[in-house]
Short mmCIF file of C-alpha atoms and ligand atoms in Angstrom, two decimals:
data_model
loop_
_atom_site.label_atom_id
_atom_site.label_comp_id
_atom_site.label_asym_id
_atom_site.label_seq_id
_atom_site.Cartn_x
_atom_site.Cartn_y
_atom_site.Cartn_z
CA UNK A 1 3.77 -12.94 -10.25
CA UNK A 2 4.37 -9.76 -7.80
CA UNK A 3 1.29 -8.58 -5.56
CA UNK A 4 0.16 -5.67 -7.49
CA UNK A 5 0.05 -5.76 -11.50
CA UNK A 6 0.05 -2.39 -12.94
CA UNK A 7 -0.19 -0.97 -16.46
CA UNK A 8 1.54 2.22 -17.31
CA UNK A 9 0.32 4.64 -19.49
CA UNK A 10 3.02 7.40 -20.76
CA UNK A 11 6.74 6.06 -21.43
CA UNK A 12 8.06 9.79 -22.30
CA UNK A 13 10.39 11.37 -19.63
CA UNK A 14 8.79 10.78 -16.57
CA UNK A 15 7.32 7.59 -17.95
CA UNK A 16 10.77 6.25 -18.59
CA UNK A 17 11.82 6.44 -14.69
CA UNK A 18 8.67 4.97 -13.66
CA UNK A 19 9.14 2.18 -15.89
CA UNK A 20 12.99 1.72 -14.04
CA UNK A 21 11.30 1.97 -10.33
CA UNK A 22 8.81 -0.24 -11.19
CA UNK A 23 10.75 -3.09 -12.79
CA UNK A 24 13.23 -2.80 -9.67
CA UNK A 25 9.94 -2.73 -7.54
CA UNK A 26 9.88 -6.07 -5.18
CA UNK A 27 5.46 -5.62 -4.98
CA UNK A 28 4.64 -4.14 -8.49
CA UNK A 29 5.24 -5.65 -12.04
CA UNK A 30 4.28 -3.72 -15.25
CA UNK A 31 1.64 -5.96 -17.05
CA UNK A 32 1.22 -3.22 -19.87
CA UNK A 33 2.51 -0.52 -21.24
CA UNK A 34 0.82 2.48 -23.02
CA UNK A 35 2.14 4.91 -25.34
CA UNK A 36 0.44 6.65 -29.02
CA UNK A 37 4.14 7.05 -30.12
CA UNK A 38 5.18 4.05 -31.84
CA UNK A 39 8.91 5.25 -30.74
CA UNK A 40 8.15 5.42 -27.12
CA UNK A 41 6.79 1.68 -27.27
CA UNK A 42 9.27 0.04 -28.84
CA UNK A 43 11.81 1.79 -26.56
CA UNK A 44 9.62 -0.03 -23.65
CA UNK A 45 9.56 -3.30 -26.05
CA UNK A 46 13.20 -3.32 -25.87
CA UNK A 47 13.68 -3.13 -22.31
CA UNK A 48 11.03 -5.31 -21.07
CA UNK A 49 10.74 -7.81 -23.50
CA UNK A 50 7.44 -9.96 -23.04
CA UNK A 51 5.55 -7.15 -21.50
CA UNK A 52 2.79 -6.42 -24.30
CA UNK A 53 2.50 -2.86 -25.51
CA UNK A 54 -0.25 -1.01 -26.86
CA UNK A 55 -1.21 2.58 -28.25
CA UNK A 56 -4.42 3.40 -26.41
CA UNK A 57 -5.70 2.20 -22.91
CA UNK A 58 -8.92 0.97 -23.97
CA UNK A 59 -7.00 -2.25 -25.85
CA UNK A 60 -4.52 -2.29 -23.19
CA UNK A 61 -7.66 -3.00 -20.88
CA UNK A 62 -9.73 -5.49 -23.22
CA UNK A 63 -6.66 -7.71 -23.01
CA UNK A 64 -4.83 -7.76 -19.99
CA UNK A 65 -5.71 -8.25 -15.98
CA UNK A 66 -4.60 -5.16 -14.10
CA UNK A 67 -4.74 -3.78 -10.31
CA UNK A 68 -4.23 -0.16 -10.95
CA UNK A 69 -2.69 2.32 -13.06
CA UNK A 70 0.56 4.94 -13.46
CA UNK A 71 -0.29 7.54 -15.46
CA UNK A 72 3.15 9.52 -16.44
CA UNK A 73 1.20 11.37 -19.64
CA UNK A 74 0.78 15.39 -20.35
CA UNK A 75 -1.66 16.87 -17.67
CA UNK A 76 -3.84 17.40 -20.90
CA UNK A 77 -4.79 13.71 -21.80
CA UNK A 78 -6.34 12.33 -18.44
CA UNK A 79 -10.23 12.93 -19.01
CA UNK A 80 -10.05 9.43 -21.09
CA UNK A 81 -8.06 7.49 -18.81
CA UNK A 82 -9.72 8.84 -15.42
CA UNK A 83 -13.07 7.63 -16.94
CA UNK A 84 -11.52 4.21 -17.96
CA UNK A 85 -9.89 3.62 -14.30
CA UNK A 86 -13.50 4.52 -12.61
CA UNK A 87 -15.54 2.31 -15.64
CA UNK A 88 -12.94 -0.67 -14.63
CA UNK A 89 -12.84 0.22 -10.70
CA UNK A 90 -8.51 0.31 -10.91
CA UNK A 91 -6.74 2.97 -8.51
CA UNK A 92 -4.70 5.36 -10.04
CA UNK A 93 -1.13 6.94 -9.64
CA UNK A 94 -0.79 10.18 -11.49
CA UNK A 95 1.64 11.99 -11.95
CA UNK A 96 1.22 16.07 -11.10
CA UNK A 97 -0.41 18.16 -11.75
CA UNK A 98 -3.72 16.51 -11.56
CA UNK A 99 -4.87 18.82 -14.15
CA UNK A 100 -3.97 22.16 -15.91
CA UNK A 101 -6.78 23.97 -13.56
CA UNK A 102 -8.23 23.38 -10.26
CA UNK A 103 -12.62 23.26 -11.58
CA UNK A 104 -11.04 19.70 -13.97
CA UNK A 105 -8.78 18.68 -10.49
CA UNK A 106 -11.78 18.54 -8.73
CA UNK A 107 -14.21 16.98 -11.31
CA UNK A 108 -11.24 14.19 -11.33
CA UNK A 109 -11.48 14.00 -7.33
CA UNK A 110 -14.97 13.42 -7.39
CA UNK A 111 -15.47 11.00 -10.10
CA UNK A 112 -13.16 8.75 -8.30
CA UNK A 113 -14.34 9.27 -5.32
CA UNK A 114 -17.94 8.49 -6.43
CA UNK A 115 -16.42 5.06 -8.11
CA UNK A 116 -14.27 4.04 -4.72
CA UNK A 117 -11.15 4.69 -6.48
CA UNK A 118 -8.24 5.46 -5.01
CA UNK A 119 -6.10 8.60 -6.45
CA UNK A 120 -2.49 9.43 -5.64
CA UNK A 121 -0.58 12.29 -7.48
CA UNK A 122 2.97 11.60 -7.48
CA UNK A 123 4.28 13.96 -5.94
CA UNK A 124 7.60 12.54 -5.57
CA UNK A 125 9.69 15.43 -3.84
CA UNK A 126 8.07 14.85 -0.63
CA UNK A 127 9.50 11.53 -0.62
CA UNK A 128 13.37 12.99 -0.53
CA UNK A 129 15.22 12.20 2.38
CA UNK A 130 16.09 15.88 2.38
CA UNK A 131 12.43 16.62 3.21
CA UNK A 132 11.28 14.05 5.54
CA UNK A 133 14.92 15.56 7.34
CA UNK A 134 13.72 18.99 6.81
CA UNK A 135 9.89 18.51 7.91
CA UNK A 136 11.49 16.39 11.36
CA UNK A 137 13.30 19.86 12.30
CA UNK A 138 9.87 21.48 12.73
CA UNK A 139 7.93 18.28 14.34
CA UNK A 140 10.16 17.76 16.34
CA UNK A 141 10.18 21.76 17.76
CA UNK A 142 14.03 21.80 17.64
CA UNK A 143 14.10 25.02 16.11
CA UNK A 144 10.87 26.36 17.47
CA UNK A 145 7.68 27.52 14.80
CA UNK A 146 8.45 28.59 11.33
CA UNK A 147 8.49 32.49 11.17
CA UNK A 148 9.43 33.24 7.55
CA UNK A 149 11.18 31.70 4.26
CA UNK A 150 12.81 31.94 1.37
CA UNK A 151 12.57 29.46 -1.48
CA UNK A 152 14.76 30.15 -4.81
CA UNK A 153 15.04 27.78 -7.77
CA UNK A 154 16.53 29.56 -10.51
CA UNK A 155 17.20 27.70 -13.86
CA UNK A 156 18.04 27.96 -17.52
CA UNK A 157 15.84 25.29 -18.97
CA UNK A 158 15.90 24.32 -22.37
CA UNK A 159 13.43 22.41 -24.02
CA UNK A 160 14.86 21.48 -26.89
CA UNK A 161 16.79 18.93 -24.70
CA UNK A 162 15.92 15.48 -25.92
CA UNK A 163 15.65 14.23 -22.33
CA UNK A 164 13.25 16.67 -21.52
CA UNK A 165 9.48 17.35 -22.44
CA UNK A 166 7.92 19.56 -25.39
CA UNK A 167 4.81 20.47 -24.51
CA UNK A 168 5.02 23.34 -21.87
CA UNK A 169 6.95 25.08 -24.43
CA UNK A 170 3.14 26.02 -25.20
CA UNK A 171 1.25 25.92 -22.03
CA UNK A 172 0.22 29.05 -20.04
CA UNK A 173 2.25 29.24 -17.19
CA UNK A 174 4.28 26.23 -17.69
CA UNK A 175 6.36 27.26 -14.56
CA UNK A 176 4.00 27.70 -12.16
CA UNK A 177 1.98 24.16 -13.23
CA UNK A 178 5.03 21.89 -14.54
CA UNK A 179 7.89 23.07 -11.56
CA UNK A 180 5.77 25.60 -8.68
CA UNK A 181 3.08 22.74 -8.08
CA UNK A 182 5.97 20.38 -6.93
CA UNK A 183 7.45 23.70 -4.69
CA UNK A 184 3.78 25.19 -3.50
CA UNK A 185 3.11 21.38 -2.31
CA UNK A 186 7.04 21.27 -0.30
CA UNK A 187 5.54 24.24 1.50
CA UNK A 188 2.54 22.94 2.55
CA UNK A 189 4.08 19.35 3.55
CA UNK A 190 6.49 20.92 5.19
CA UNK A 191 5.70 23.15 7.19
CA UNK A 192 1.61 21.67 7.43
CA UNK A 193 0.04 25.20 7.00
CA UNK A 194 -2.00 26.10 4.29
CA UNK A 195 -1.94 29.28 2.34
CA UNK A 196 -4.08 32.17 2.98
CA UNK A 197 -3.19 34.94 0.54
CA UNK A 198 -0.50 35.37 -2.45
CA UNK A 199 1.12 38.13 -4.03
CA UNK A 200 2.25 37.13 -7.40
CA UNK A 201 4.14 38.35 -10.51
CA UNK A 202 4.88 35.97 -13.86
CA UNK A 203 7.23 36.99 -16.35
CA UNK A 204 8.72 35.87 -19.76
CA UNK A 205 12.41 37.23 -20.11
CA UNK A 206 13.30 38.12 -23.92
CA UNK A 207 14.90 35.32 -24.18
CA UNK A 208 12.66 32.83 -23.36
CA UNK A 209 12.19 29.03 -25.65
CA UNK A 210 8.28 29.87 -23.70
CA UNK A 211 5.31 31.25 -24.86
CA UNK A 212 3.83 31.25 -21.31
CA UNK A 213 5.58 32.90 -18.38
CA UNK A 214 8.42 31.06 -17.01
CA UNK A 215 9.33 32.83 -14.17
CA UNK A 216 7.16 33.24 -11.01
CA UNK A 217 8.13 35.85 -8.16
CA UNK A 218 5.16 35.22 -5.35
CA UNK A 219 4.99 36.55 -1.62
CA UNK A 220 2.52 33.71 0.13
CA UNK A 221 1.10 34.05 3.63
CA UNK A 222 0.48 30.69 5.16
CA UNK A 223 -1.63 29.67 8.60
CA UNK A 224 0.30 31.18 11.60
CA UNK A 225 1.54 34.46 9.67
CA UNK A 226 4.41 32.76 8.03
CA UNK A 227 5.56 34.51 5.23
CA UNK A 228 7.42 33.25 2.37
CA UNK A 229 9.25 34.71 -0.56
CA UNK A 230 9.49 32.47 -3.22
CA UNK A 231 11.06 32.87 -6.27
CA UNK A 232 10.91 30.14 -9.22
CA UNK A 233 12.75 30.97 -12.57
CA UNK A 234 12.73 28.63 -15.99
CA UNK A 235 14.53 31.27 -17.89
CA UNK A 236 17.32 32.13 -15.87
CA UNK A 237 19.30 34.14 -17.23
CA UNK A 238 22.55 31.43 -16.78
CA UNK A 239 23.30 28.20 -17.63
CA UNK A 240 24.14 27.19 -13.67
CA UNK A 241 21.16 26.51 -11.51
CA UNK A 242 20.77 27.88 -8.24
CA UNK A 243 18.62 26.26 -5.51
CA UNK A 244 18.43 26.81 -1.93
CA UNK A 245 15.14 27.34 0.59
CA UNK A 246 16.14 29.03 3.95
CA UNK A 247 13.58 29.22 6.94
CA UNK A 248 13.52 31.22 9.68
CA UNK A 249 12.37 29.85 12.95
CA UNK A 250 11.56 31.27 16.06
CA UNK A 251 15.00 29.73 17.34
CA UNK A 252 17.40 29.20 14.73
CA UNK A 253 17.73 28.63 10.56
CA UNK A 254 17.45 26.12 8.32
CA UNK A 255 19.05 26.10 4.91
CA UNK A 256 18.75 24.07 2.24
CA UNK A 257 21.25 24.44 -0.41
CA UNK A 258 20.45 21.50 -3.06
CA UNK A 259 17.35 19.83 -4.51
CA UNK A 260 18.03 16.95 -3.46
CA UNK A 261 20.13 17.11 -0.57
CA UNK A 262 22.60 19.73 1.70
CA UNK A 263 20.39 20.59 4.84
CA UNK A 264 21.93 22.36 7.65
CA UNK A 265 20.46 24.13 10.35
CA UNK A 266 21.51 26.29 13.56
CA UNK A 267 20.35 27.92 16.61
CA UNK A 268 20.48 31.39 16.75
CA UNK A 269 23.45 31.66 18.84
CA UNK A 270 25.72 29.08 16.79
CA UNK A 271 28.21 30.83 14.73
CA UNK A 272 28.24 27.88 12.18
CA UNK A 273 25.59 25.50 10.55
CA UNK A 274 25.00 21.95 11.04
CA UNK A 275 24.66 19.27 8.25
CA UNK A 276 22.68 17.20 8.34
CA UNK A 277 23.22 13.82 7.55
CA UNK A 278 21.45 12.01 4.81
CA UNK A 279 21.31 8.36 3.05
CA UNK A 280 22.56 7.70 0.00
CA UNK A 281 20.05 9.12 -3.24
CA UNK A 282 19.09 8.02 -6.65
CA UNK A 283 18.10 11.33 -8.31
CA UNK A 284 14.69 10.53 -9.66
CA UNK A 285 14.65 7.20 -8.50
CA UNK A 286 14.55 6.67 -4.72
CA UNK A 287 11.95 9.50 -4.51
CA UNK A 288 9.55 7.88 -7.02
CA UNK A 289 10.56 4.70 -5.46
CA UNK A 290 8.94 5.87 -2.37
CA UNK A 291 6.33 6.96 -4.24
CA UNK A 292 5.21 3.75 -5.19
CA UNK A 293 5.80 1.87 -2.00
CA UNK A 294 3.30 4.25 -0.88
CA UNK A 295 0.83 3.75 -3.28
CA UNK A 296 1.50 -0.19 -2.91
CA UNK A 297 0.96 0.00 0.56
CA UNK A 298 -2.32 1.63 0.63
CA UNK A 299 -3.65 -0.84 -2.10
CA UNK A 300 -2.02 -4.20 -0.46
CA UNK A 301 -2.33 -3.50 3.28
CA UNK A 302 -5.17 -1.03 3.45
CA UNK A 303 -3.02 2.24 4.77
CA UNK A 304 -3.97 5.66 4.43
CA UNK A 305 -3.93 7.17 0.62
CA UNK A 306 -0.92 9.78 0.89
CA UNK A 307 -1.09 12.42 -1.49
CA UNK A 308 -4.56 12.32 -2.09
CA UNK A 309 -6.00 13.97 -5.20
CA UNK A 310 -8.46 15.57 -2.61
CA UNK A 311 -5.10 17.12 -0.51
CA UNK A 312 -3.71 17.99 -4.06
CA UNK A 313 -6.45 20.35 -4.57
CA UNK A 314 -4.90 22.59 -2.37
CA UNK A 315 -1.87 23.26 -3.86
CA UNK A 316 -3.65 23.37 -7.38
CA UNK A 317 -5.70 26.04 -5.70
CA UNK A 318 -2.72 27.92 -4.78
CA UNK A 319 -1.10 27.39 -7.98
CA UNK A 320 -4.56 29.35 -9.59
CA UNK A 321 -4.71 32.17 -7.02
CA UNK A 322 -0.78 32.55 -8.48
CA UNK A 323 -1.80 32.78 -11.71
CA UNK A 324 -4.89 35.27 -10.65
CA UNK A 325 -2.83 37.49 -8.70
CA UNK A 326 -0.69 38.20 -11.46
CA UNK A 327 -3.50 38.66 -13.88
CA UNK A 328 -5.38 41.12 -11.89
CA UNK A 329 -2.14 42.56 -10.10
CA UNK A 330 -3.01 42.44 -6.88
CA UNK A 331 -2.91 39.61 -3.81
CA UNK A 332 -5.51 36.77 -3.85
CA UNK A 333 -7.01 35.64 -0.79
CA UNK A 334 -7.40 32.13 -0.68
CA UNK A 335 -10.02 31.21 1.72
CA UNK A 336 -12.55 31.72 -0.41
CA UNK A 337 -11.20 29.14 -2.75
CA UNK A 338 -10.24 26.72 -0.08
CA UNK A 339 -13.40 26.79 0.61
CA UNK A 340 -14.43 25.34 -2.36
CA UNK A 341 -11.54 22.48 -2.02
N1 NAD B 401 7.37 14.17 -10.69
C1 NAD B 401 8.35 14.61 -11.43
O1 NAD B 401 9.46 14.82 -10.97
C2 NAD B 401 8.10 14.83 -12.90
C3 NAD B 401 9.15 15.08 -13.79
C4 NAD B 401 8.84 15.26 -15.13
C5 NAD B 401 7.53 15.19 -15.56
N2 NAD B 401 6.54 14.93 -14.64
C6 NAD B 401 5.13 14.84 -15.07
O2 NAD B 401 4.94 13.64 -15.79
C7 NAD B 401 3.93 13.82 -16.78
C8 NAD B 401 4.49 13.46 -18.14
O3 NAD B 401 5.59 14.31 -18.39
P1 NAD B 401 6.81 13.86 -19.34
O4 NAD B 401 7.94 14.75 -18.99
O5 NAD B 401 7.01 12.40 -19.28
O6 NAD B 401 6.22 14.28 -20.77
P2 NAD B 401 6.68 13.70 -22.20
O7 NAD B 401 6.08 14.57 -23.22
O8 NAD B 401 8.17 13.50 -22.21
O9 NAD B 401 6.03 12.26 -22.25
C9 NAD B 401 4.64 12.06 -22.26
C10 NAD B 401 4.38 10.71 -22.93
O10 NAD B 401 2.97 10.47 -22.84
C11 NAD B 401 2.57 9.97 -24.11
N3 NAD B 401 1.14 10.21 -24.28
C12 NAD B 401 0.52 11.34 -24.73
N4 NAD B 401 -0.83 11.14 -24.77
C13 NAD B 401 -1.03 9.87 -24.35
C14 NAD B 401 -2.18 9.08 -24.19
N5 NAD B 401 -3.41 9.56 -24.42
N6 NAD B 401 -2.03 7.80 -23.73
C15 NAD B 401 -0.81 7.31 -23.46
N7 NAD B 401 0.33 8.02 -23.59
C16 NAD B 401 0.22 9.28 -24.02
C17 NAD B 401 3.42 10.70 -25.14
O11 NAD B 401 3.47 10.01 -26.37
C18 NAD B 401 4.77 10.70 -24.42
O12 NAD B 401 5.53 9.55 -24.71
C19 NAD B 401 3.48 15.27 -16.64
O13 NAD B 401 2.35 15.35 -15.83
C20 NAD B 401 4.66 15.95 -15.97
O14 NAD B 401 4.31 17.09 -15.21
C21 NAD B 401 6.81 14.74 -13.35
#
């Protein structure tokens, strides 16, 4: 038997890497698995044969010993399962968002705080090598203070992909809550300032497989006066994605060029950049896999909760003044909801 037994609830997309990281995982073992879709379970029967299965957490939980939870479900099912971990004292992984607005983020943050349990959201981007690399260039005051940015991550995505996930093809705002939240948080880890105003605009090309807007053009103000442009697209208009998030610091620039790797950086005199060199990467994998070690090692050796639901809040909140700035058309200050983080 490994140190922590965990039951995971949601073998759809996400669920399905989570079940790889955690059978690879040297501390955690799956005990259970949870899915409604008698499809999803017996895709889970056939790769971990032995592990029991079940369609709601409630039976999962009359029947088998567990030490916490991974919930990999919509961000539209958790009021159940929140109120099952706290009722049965098990710490929960979740994967982002928390919820689908910031008043239900915080009613989750509370109610396990009040029951002394701990919640992570996965929030698995900050575990890239890329961004620990990218985050050491402004700790370590190479470059000098973050002035201003630019973050683009432009996209065609279609839904109808059987790899990928239905159900934001009828959410409002699927970008900004589904693909921004992981981006809005990057900023904050990064550079460790929060936001203080946004200027946003959603839209919803013609072409869009979306009823909610897919593509998010915001101007954000963080601590210190730096100002970044950020631009987040679903419905690109072609079928190659773009990425790359540029920074300029007080002494030189930082560019990244790939999701998941391809940082370079150089001082303003330097005529040419300078790559930076990164381990090997398992898209999806290593960064969950990190993930979970962290998770594990707050539960087995008592370390600090990273990516705390209650640090979460503040990149939900920024992800709501987005969505209110466009609404009303104008720029959102965000102290006033901070303040109620
Ligand atoms: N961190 C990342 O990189 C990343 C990537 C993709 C998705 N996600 C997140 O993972 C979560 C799930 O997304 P997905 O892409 O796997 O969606 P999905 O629709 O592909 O899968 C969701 C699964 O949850 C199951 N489910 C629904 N209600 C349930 C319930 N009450 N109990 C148990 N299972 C239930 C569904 O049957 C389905 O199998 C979302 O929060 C999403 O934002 C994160």
């Amino acid at each position: 038997m490994k140190a922590l037994r965990l039951i995971l609830v949601g073998l759809g997309a996400r669920g399905r890497y989570w079940h790889e990281v955690i059978c690879r995982s040297e501390t955690c073992e799956a005990v259970a698995f949870c899915d409604p879709d008698p499809v999803a379970r017996a895709w889970a029967e056939t790769r971990s044969p032995g592990v029991p299965t079940f369609g709601a957490l409630d039976e999962a939980l009359e029947r088998v010993e567990a030490d916490a939870l991974v919930l990999a479900t919509p961000p539209d099912t958790r009021d159940a399962h929140l109120e099952l971990a706290c009722r049965f004292s098990l710490p929960l992984l979740i994967e982002k968002p928390l919820a689908l607005d910031l008043e239900t983020a915080r009613r989750y943050t509370l109610m396990a705080e009040r029951a002394d349990v701990p919640l992570m959201v996965g929030l698995n981007f900050r575990y890239l090598a890329v961004t620990r690399a990218l985050k050491a260039l402004f700790t370590d005051d190479r470059l000098g203070p973050p002035e201003s940015a630019r973050f683009t991550y432009e996209r065609r995505r279609d839904p109808r992909a059987p790899h990928l996930n239905k159900y934001p093809m009828t959410m409002a705002h699927p970008m900004l809550w589904e693909q921004s939240v992981h981006h809005l948080d990057l900023l904050r880890y990064v550079y460790g300032r929060e936001a203080v105003s946004v200027s946003c605009r959603t839209t919803n090309p013609p072409w869009s497989l979306y009823a909610g807007d897919t593509n998010v053009f915001a101007l954000i103000t963080f601590t210190g006066g730096l100002v970044v442009s950020y631009q987040g697209l679903w419905q690109s208009s072609w079928d190659v994605p773009n990425f790359e998030w540029r920074t300029d610091a007080r002494r030189g620039v930082v560019v990244q060029r790939e999701q998941f790797g391809a940082l370079a950086y150089a001082r303003s005199e330097a005529e040419a950049l300078t790559s930076v060199a990164l381990p090997p990467h398992e898209t999806w994998i290593t960064d969950t896999e990190g993930v979970l070690r962290a998770f594990a090692r707050t539960l087995l050796e008592g370390a600090p909760l990273e990516c705390s639901a209650h640090d979460h809040l503040q990149t939900l909140s920024l992800v709501e003044a987005c969505v209110r700035s466009s609404a009303l058309g104008e720029r959102v200050d965000l102290s006033e909801e901070a303040a109620m983080v």
